[in-house]
Structures are given as structure tokens and as C-alpha cells.
mmCIF file of C-alpha atoms and ligand atoms in Angstrom:
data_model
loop_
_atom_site.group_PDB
_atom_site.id
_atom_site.type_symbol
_atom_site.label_atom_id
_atom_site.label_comp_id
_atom_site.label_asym_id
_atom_site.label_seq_id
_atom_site.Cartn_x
_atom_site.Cartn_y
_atom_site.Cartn_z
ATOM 1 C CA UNK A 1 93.044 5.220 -12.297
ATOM 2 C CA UNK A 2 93.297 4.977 -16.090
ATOM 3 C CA UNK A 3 91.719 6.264 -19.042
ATOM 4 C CA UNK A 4 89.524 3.616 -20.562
ATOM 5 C CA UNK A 5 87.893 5.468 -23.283
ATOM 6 C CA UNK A 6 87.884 9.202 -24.693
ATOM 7 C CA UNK A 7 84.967 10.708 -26.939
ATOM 8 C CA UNK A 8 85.334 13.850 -28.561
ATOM 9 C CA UNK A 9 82.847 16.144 -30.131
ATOM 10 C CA UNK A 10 82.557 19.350 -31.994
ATOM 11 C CA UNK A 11 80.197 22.186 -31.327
ATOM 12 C CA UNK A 12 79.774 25.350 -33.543
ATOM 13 C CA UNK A 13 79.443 27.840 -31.339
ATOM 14 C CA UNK A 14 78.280 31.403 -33.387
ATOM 15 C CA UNK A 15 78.339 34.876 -31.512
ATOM 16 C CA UNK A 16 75.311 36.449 -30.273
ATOM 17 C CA UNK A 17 76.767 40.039 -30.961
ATOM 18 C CA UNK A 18 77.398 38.605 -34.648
ATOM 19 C CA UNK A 19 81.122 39.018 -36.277
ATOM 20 C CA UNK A 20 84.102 39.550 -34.401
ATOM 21 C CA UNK A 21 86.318 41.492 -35.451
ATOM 22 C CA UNK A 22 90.379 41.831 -34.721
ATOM 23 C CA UNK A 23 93.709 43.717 -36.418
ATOM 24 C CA UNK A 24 94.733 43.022 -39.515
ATOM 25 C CA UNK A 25 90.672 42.579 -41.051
ATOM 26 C CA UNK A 26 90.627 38.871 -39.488
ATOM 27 C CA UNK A 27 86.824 38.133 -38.526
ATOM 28 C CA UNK A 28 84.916 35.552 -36.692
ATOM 29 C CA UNK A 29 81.771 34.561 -36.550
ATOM 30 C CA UNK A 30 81.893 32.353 -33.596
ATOM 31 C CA UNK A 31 83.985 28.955 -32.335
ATOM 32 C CA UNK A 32 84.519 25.970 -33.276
ATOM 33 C CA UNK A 33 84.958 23.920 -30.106
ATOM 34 C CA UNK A 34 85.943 20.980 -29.664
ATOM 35 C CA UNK A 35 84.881 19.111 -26.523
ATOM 36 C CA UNK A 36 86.406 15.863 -25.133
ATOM 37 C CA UNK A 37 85.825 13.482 -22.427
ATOM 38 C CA UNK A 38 88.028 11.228 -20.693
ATOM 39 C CA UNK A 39 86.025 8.472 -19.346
ATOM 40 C CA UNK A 40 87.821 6.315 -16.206
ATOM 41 C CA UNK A 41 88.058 2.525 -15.732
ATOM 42 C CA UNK A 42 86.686 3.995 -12.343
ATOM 43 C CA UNK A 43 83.109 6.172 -12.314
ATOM 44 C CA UNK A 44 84.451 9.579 -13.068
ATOM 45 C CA UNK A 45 84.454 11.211 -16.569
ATOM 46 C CA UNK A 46 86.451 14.150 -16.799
ATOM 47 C CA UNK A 47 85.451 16.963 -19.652
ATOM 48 C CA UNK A 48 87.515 19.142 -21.196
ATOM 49 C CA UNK A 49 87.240 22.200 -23.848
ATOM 50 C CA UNK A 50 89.143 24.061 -26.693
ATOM 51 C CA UNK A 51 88.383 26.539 -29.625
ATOM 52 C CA UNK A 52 90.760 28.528 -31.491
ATOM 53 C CA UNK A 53 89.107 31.916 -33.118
ATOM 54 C CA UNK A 54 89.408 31.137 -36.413
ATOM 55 C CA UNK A 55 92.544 30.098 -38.367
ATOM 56 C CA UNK A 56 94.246 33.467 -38.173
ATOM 57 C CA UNK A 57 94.663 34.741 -34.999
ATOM 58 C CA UNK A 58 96.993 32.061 -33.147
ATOM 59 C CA UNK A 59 99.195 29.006 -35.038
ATOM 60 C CA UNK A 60 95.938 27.312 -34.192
ATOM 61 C CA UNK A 61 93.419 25.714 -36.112
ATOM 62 C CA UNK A 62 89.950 23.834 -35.313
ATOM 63 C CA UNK A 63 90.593 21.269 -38.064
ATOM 64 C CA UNK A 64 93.951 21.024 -37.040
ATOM 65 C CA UNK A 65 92.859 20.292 -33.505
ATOM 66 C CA UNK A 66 90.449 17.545 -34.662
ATOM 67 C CA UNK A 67 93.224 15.471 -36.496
ATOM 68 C CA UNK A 68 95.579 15.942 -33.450
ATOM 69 C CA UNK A 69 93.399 13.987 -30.822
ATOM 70 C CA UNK A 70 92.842 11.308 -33.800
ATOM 71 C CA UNK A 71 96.534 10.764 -33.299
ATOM 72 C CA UNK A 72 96.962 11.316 -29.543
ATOM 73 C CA UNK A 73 93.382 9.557 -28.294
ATOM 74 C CA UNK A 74 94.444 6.064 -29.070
ATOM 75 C CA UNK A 75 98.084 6.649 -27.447
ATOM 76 C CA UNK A 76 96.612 8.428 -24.326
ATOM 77 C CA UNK A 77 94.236 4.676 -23.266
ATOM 78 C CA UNK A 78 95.623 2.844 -20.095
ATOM 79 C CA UNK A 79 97.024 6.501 -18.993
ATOM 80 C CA UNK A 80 96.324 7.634 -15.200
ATOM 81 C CA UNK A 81 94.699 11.207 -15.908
ATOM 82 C CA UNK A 82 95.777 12.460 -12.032
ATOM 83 C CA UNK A 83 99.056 12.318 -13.071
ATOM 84 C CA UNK A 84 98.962 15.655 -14.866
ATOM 85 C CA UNK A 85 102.711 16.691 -15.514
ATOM 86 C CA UNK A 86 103.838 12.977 -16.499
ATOM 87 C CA UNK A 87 100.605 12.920 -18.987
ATOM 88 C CA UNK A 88 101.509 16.205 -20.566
ATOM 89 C CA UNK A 89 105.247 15.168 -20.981
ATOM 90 C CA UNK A 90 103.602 11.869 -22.451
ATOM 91 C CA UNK A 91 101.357 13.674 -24.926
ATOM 92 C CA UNK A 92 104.869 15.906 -25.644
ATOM 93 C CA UNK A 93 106.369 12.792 -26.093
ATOM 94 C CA UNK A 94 103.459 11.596 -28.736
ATOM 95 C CA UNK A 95 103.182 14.521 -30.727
ATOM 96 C CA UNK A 96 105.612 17.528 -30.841
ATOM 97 C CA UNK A 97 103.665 21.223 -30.576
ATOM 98 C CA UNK A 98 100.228 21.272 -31.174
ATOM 99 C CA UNK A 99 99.895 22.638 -27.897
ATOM 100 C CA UNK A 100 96.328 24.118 -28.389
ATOM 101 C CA UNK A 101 95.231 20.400 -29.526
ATOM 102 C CA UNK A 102 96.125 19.166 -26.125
ATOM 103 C CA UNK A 103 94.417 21.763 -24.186
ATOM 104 C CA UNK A 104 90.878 19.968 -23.900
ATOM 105 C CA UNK A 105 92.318 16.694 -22.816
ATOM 106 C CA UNK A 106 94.714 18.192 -20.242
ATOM 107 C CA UNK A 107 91.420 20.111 -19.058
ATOM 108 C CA UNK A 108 89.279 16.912 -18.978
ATOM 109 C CA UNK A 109 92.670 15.461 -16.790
ATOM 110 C CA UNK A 110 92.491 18.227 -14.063
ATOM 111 C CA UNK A 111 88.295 17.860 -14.082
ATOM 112 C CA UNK A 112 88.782 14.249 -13.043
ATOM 113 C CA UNK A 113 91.519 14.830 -10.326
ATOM 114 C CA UNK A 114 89.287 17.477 -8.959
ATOM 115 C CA UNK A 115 86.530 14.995 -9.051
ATOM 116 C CA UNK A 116 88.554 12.374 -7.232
ATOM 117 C CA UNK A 117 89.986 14.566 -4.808
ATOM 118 C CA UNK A 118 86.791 15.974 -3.613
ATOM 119 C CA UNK A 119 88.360 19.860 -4.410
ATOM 120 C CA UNK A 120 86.788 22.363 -6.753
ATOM 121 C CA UNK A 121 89.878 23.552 -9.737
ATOM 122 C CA UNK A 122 90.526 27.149 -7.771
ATOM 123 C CA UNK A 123 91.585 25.362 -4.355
ATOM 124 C CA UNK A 124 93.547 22.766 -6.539
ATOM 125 C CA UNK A 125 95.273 25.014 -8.126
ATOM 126 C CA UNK A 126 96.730 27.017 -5.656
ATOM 127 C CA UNK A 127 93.853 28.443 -3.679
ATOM 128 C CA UNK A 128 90.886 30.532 -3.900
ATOM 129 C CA UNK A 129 91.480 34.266 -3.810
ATOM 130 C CA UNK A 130 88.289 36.115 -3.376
ATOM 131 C CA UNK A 131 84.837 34.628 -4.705
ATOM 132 C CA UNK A 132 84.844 36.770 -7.826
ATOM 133 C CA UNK A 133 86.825 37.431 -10.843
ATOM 134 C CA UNK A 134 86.687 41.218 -13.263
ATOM 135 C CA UNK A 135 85.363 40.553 -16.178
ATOM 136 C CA UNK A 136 86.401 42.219 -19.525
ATOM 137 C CA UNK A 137 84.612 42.341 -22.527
ATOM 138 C CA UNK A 138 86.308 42.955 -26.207
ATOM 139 C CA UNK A 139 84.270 45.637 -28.440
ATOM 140 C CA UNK A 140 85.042 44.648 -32.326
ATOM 141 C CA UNK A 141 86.638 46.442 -34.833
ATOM 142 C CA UNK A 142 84.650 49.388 -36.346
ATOM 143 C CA UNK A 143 84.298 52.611 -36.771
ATOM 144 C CA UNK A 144 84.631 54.774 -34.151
ATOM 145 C CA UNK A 145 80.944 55.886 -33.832
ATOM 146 C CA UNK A 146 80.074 52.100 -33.720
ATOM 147 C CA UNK A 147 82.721 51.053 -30.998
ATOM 148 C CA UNK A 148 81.624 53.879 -28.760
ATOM 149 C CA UNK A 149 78.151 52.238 -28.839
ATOM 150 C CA UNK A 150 78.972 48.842 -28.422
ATOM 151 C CA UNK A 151 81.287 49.423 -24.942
ATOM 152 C CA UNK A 152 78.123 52.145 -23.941
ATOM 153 C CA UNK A 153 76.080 48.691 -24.221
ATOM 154 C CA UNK A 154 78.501 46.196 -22.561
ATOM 155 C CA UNK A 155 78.974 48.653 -19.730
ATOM 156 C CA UNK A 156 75.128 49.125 -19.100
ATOM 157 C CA UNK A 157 74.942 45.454 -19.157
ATOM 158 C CA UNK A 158 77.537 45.729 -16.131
ATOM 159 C CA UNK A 159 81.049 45.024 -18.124
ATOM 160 C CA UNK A 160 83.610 47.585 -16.302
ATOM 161 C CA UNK A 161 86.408 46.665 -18.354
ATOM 162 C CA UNK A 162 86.552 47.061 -22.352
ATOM 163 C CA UNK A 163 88.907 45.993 -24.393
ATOM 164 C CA UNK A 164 88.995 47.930 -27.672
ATOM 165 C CA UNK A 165 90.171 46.543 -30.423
ATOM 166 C CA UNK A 166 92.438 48.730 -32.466
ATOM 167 C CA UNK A 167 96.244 47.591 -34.509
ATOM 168 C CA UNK A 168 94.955 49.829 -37.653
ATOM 169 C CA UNK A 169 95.630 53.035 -39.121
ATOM 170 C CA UNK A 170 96.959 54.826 -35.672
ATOM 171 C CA UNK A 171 95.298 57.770 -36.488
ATOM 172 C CA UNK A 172 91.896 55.825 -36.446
ATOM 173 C CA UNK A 173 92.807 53.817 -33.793
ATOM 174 C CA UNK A 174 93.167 56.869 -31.143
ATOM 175 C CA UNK A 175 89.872 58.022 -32.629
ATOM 176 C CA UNK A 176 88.495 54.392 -31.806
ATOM 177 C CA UNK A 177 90.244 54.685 -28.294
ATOM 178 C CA UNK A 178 88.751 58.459 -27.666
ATOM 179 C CA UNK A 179 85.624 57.557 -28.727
ATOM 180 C CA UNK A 180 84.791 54.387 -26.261
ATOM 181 C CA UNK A 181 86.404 56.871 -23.534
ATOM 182 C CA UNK A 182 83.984 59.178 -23.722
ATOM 183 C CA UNK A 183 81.177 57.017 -24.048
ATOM 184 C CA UNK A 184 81.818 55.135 -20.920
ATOM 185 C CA UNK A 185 81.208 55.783 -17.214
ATOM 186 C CA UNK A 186 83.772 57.492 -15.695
ATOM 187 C CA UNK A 187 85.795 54.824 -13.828
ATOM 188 C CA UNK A 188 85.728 52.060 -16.672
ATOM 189 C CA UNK A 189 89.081 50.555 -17.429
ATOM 190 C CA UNK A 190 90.419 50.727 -20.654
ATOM 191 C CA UNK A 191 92.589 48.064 -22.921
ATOM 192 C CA UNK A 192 93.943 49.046 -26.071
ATOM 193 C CA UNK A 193 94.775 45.728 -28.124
ATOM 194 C CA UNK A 194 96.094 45.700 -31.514
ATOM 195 C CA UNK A 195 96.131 41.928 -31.603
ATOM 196 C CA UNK A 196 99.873 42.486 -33.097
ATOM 197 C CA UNK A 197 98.669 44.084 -35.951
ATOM 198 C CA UNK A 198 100.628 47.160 -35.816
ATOM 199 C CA UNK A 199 104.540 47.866 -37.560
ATOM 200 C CA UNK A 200 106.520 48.878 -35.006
ATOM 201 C CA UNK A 201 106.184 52.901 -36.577
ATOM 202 C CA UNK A 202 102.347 52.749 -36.470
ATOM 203 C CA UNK A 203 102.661 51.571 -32.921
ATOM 204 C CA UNK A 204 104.837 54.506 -32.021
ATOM 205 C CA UNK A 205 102.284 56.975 -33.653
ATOM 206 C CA UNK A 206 99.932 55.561 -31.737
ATOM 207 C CA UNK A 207 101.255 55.993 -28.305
ATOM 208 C CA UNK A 208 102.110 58.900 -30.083
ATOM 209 C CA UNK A 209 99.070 60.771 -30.345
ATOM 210 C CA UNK A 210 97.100 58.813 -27.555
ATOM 211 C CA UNK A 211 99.433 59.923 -24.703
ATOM 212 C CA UNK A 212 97.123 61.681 -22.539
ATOM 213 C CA UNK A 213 94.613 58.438 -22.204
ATOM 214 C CA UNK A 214 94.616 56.264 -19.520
ATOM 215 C CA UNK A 215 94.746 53.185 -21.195
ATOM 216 C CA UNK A 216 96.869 49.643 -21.345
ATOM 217 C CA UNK A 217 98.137 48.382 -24.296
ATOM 218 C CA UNK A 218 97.820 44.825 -25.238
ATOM 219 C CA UNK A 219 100.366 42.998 -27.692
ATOM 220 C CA UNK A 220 100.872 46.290 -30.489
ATOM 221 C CA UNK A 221 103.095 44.506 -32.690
ATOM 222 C CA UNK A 222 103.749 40.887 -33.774
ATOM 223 C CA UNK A 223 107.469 40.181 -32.469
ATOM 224 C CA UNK A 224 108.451 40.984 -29.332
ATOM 225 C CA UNK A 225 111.325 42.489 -30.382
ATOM 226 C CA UNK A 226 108.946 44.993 -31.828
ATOM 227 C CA UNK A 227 107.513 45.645 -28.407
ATOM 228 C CA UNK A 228 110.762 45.604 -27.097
ATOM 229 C CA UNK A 229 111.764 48.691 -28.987
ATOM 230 C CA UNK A 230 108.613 50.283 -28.307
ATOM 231 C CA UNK A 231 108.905 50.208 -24.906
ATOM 232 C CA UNK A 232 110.658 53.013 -23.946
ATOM 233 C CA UNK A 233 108.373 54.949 -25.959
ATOM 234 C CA UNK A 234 105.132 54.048 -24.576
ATOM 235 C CA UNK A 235 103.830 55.746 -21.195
ATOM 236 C CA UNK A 236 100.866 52.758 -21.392
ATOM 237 C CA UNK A 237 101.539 49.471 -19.033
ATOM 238 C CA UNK A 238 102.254 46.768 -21.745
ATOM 239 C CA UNK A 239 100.755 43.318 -21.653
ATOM 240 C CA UNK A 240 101.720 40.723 -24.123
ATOM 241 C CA UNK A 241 99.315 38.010 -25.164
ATOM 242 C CA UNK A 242 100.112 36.546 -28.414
ATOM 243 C CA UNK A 243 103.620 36.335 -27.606
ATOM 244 C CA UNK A 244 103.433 34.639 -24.600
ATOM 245 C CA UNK A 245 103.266 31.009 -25.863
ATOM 246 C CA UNK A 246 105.723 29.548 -23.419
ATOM 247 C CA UNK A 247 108.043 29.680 -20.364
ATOM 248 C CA UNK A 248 110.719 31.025 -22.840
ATOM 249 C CA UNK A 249 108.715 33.945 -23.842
ATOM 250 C CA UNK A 250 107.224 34.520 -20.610
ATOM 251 C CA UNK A 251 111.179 34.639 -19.113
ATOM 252 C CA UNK A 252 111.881 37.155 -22.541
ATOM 253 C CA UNK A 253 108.960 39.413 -21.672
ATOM 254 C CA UNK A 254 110.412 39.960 -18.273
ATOM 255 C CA UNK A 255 111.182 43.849 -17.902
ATOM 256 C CA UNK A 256 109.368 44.478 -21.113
ATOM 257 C CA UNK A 257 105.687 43.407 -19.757
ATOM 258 C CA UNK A 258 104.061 44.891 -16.970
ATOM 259 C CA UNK A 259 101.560 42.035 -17.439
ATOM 260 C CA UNK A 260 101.010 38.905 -19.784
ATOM 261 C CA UNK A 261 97.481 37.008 -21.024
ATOM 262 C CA UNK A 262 97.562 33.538 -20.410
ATOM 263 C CA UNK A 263 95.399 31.418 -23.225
ATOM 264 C CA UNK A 264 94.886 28.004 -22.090
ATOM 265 C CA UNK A 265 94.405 27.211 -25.409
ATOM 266 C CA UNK A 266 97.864 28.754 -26.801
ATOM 267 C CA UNK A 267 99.997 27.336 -23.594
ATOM 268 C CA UNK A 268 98.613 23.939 -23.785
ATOM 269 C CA UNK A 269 96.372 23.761 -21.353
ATOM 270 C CA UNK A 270 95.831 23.940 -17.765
ATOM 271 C CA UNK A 271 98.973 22.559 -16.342
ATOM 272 C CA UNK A 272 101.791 24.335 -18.593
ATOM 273 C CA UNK A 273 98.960 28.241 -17.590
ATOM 274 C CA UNK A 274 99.594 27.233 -14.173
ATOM 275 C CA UNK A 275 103.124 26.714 -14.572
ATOM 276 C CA UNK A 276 103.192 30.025 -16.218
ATOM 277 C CA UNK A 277 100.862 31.718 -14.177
ATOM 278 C CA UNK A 278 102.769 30.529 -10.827
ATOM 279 C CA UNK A 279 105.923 32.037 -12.740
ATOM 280 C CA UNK A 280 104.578 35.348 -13.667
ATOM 281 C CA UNK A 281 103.737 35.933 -10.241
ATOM 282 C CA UNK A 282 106.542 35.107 -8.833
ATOM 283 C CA UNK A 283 108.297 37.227 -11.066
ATOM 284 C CA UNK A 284 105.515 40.221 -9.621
ATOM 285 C CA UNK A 285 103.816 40.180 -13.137
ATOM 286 C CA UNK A 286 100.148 40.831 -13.620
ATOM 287 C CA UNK A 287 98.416 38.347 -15.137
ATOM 288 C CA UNK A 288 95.025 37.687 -17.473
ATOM 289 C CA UNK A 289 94.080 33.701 -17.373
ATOM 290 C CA UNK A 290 91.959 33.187 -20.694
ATOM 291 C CA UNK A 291 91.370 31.576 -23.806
ATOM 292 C CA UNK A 292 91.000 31.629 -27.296
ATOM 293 C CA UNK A 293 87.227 30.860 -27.469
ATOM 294 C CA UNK A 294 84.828 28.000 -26.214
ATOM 295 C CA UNK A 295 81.696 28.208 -23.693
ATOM 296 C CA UNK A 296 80.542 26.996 -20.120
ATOM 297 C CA UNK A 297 83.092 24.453 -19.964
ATOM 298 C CA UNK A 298 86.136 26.150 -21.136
ATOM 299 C CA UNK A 299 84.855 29.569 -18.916
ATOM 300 C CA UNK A 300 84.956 27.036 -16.146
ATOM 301 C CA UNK A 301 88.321 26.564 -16.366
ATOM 302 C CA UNK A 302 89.536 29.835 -16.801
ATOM 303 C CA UNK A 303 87.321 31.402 -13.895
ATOM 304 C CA UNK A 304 88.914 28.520 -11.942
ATOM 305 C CA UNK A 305 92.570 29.526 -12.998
ATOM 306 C CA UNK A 306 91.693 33.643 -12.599
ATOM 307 C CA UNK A 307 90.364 33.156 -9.346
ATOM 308 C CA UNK A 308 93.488 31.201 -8.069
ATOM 309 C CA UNK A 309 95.774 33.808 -9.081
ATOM 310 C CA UNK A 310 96.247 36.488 -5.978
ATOM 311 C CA UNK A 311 94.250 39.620 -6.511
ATOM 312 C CA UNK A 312 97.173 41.684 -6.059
ATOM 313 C CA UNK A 313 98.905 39.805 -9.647
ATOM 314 C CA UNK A 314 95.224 39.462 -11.266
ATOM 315 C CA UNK A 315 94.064 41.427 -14.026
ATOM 316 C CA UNK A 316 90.826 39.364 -15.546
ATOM 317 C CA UNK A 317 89.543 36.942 -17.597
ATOM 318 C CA UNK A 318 86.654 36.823 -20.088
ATOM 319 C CA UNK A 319 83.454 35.331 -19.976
ATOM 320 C CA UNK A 320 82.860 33.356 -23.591
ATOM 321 C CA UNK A 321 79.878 31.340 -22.191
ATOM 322 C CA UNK A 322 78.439 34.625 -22.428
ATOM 323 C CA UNK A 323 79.128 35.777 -25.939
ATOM 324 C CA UNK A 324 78.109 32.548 -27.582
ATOM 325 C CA UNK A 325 74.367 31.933 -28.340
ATOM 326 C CA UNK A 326 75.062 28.075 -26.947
ATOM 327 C CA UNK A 327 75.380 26.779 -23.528
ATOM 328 C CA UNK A 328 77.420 23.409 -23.647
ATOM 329 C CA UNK A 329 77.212 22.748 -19.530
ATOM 330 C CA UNK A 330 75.260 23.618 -16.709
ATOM 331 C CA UNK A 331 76.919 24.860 -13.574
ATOM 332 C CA UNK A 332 78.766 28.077 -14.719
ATOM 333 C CA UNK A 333 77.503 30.631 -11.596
ATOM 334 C CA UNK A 334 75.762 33.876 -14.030
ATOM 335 C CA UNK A 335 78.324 36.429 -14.526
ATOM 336 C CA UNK A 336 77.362 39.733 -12.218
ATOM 337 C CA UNK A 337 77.833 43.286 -12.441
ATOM 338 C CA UNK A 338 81.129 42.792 -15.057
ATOM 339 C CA UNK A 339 82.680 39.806 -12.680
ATOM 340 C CA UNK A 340 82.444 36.257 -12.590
ATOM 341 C CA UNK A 341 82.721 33.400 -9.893
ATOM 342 C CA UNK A 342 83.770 29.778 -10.267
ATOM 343 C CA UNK A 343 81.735 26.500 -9.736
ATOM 344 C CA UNK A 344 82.126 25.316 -6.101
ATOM 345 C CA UNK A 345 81.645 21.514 -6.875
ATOM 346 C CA UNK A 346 84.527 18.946 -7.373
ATOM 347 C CA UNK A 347 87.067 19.566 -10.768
ATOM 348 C CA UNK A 348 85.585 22.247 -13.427
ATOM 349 C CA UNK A 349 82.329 21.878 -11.505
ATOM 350 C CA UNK A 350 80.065 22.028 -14.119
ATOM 351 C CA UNK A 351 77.727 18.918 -16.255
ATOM 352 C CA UNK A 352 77.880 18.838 -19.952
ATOM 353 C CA UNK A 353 74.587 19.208 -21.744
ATOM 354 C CA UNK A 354 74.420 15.593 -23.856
ATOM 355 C CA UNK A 355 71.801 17.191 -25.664
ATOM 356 C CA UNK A 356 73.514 20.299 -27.323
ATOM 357 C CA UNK A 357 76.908 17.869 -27.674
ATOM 358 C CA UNK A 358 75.024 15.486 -29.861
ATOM 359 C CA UNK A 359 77.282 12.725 -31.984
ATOM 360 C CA UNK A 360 81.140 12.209 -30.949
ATOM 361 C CA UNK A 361 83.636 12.855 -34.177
ATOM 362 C CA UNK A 362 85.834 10.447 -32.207
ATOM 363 C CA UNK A 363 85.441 7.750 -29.843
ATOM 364 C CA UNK A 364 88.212 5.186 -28.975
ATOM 365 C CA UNK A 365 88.683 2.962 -26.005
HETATM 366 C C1 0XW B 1 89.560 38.762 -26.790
HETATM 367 N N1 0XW B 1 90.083 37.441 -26.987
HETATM 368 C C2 0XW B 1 90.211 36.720 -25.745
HETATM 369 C C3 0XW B 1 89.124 36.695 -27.859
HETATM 370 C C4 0XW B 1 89.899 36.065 -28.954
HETATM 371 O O1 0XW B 1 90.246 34.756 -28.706
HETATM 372 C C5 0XW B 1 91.101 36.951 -29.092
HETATM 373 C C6 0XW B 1 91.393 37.386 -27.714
HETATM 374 C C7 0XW B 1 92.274 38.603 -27.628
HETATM 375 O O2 0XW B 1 92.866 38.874 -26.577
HETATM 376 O O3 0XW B 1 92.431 39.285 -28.629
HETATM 377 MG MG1 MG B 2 94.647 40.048 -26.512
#
């Protein structure tokens, strides 16, 4: 099978709960996604899905991503998609880093060899663990007051698991952390992610004075040398998401992290999370499968990842579909009391919506 023609399009995709907000005063106010297909000399069409938030948060930009598959598109026709590993290594080969820019066509690659094979991603992938994934859901940067509300409305809308968003003044931050706790039903599992935006001093002040919370902390400070030296101060399990951008860091992390958070987005995709994923567990790490941003077709994929990771290694994933006011696919099962299943038809399982894609940016082939 070979790739015969890829179209690409772009797709604003702005938050229903209006701006997000993370450390460091960087704010979103939805995606910019990029969608691509990857249309066969055969009948399948394989669709794929990326969006970085923003500019700021990752080395990862939707601009940047855009004039990356101008250059990789035309060097990608005549290439057989099923072949995952050799067409990553071939896109590596094309255009060093960039990662995140190869992420939707590496996506659309493992849609069509699910489509040929018959196999929905989860069984391809490793194997379907459970029909359900937990969802968590990220309450923005605020005041206290105005976090506690937020995560009192995400968990009445079934969410069990809130991330709060802290990596400011530590003081404030424990506030912001106390605050959602007591808000919350009793039972409700709490992440504490600064996003890196802590010095390594505010990060000790934090686990500091939040001690007696039962929380997990998510990537305090940039470096992981940073979190390395805060580890034997913090009583929190420690998962690191921004620095995990590779095998490298994954290997780094190990003994440091109880846990990492996969992007598909930062890692390049589905092939090199599986890679990583498969590692982690091996290596009896928890893991997260996500993304940096996108909607039904990129929450496809990650459901599909999260629910072939064993439960026993799982931590969750995020449902963006759901926090964008625009559905790009149909297929994506509704998200239910705070978890989330995965298509059961062949590949992603889900069907673009022409419609809300309008006009390709690209189209070669
Ligand atoms: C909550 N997220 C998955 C959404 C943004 O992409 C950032 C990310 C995080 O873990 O901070
Ligand atoms: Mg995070």
C-alpha cells in the first residue's frame, strides 16, 4: 500500500470553559489543530490529529507544525503507511526534531493499518485492558475561591480526578490545592501540576507547607535535575510530563518518577508513546497517555493508547473532545461518569466531519 495523496487542514478549536490557564501566566484560549489525511493508492484514508496549546507550553508551535508537513508531505508520497517504524525513521530521516509536527501523520499511519487489518487501535496496540479509561479534568489557574468552584462543577458533571493547576507563589498554590480539597467529594483524586513553573525553592515550600494533602505532583520545576533534587523532599508521588520528551528522559526519570505523562504530540506520535509507554511499564512506571490539545480525533487516539496500557500501570488520560466547543469526527463513545471508552471499529474508529474541516491548507499527491 502507498500513500498517494495527503491533505491537511486546520481547525480552530476555542474552549467552552473560556481561557486556560497554566504556570508561569501562559493562557489559552483553545487549539489550533491541525488535521491530516493520508489517502491510499488502495480505498482507505487514514486521519490523523495534532494541536500544541499555544506557543508556550511545549517547544511546539501550530505555525510551526503547518510549515513542517509543507516540507515532509511531498517526501512522504509512494510511502507504505503500515510500515510504521520504517516511516517514522523516514520522516527522522527528512526532517530532524519537529517531533510534534509528525504526530498527525504518524496517527493517520496507525488509522489506516487498523483499517486494513480489520483491528480497532487498543487491540493493535497491545490489547484492550478493560472497556473504560479515568478521566481527569484540569481546573485553570485562579484564585483559590474560583478553582474550588470550577473542580465542585467538573466533579458534579462526573470528573473524579482534578488536576489543579498551581507552579505560583507556593503559598497561594497550597491555598489553591486546600481549597479544591475541600470542595470536592470525598474520594476525588487530586493532581497538583505546576506545569514546571516553579524554582526548585518554591517547589520545596510547597511540599513544604502542603504535606498533610493527599495529592500527586505533576512536573514542579522545569529541569529534571530540579525534580531530581526535590525528590527526597517531597512525600507526594512525582510524575513528570514536560520532561518526558523521549526514551532518554524517560530512562533519566527512572527512580525519580513514580509515573510519567505521555503527549502524543510531544513524543512524536503514536509509535515513539507506544514505544515509551511499553517501556515505562516494563520498567513498573505508571503512566498518563495524552496530548497537548485537539478533539474527537486526537481523543481517539489517546483513549485507544490509555486503554491498552494495563490497569495496574494506568493512571488516565483526558478527554479534549470534551472541552472544545467543536466536534471534528463522529464516533468518539460520550465520556461517562469521569471515564472514557474507545471506538470499537477498525484504526482510530471514528469519521471526520467534512463539514466542520472545510478547505485543506495543503494538498499534494
Ligand atoms: C492538561 N494538559 C493536558 C492540557 C495542556 O495541553 C497542558 C496539559 C498539562 O498536563 O498541563
Ligand atoms: Mg501536566
Amino acid at each position: 500500500m502507498r500513500i498517494a495523496r495527503i491533505t491537511a487542514y486546520r481547525l480552530d478549536l476555542p474552549f467552552k470553559d473560556g481561557a486556560y490557564v497554566v504556570s508561569g501566566g501562559r493562557a489559552a484560549l483553545g487549539f489550533d489543530a491541525t488535521v491530516v489525511a493520508l489517502h491510499t493508492d488502495g480505498d482507505v484514508t487514514g486521519w490523523g490529529e495534532m494541536a500544541p496549546l499555544g506557543a508556550a507550553y511545549d517547544p511546539a508551535f501550530a505555525g510551526g507544525a503547518r510549515a513542517a508537513l509543507e516540507e515532509l508531505a511531498p517526501l512522504l508520497l509512494g510511502e507504505d503507511p503500515t510500515q510504521v517504524v520504517r516511516l517514522n525513521r523516514r520522516m527522522d530521516a527528512i526532517l530532524m526534531g519537529h517531533n510534534y509536527a509528525k504526530a498527525a501523520i504518524d496517527m493517520a499511519c496507525w488509522d489506516i493499518l487498523g483499517k486494513t487489518a480489520g483491528m480497532p487501535l487498543a487491540e493493535l496496540l497491545g490489547g484492550r485492558y478493560g472497556e473504560t479509561v479515568d478521566l481527569y479534568r484540569s481546573v485553570s489557574q485562579d484564585a483559590p475561591a474560583v478553582m474550588a468552584q470550577r473542580a465542585t462543577h467538573y466533579t458534579r458533571a462526573g470528573y473524579r480526578r482534578i488536576q489543579v493547576k498551581v507552579g505560583g507563589d507556593p503559598a497561594e498554590d497550597v491555598a489553591r490545592v486546600r481549597a479544591v480539597a475541600a470542595a470536592v467529594p470525598r474520594g476525588t483524586v487530586l493532581f497538583a501540576d505546576a506545569n514546571g513553573g516553579w524554582a526548585l525553592g518554591d517547589a520545596r515550600r510547597f511540599v513544604g507547607l502542603a504535606r498533610d494533602l493527599d495529592l500527586t505532583l505533576e512536573q514542579p520545576c522545569r529541569s529534571l535535575a530540579d525534580c531530581a533534587a526535590l525528590r527526597p523532599h517531597c512525600p507526594f508521588p512525582l510524575v513528570l510530563d514536560e520532561s518526558i520528551d523521549g526514551l532518554a528522559a524517560l530512562l533519566a526519570a527512572r527512580g525519580l518518577a513514580d509515573g510519567v505523562t505521555l503527549k502524543l504530540a510531544r513524543v512524536g506520535g503514536v509509535t515513539k508513546a507506544r514505544q515509551l509507554r511499553d517501556a515505562a511499564v516494563e520498567l513498573g512506571m505508571k503512566v498518563t497517555v495524552e496530548d497537548t490539545g485537539g478533539s474527537d480525533i486526537d481523543t481517539a487516539a489517546m483513549a485507544h493508547l490509555s486503554l491498552s496500557t494495563p490497569e495496574a500501570f494506568r493512571l488516565h488520560t483526558v478527554d479534549f473532545n470534551n472541552w472544545v466547543t467543536v466536534s471534528n469526527a463522529t464516533g468518539m463513545p460520550e465520556a461517562k461518569d469521569g471515564r472514557l471508552a474507545a471506538p470499537t471499529a477498525p484504526g482510530l474508529g471514528v469519521t471526520p466531519r467534512m463539514e466542520v474541516l472545510g478547505e485543506p491548507f495543503l494538498e499534494v499527491g
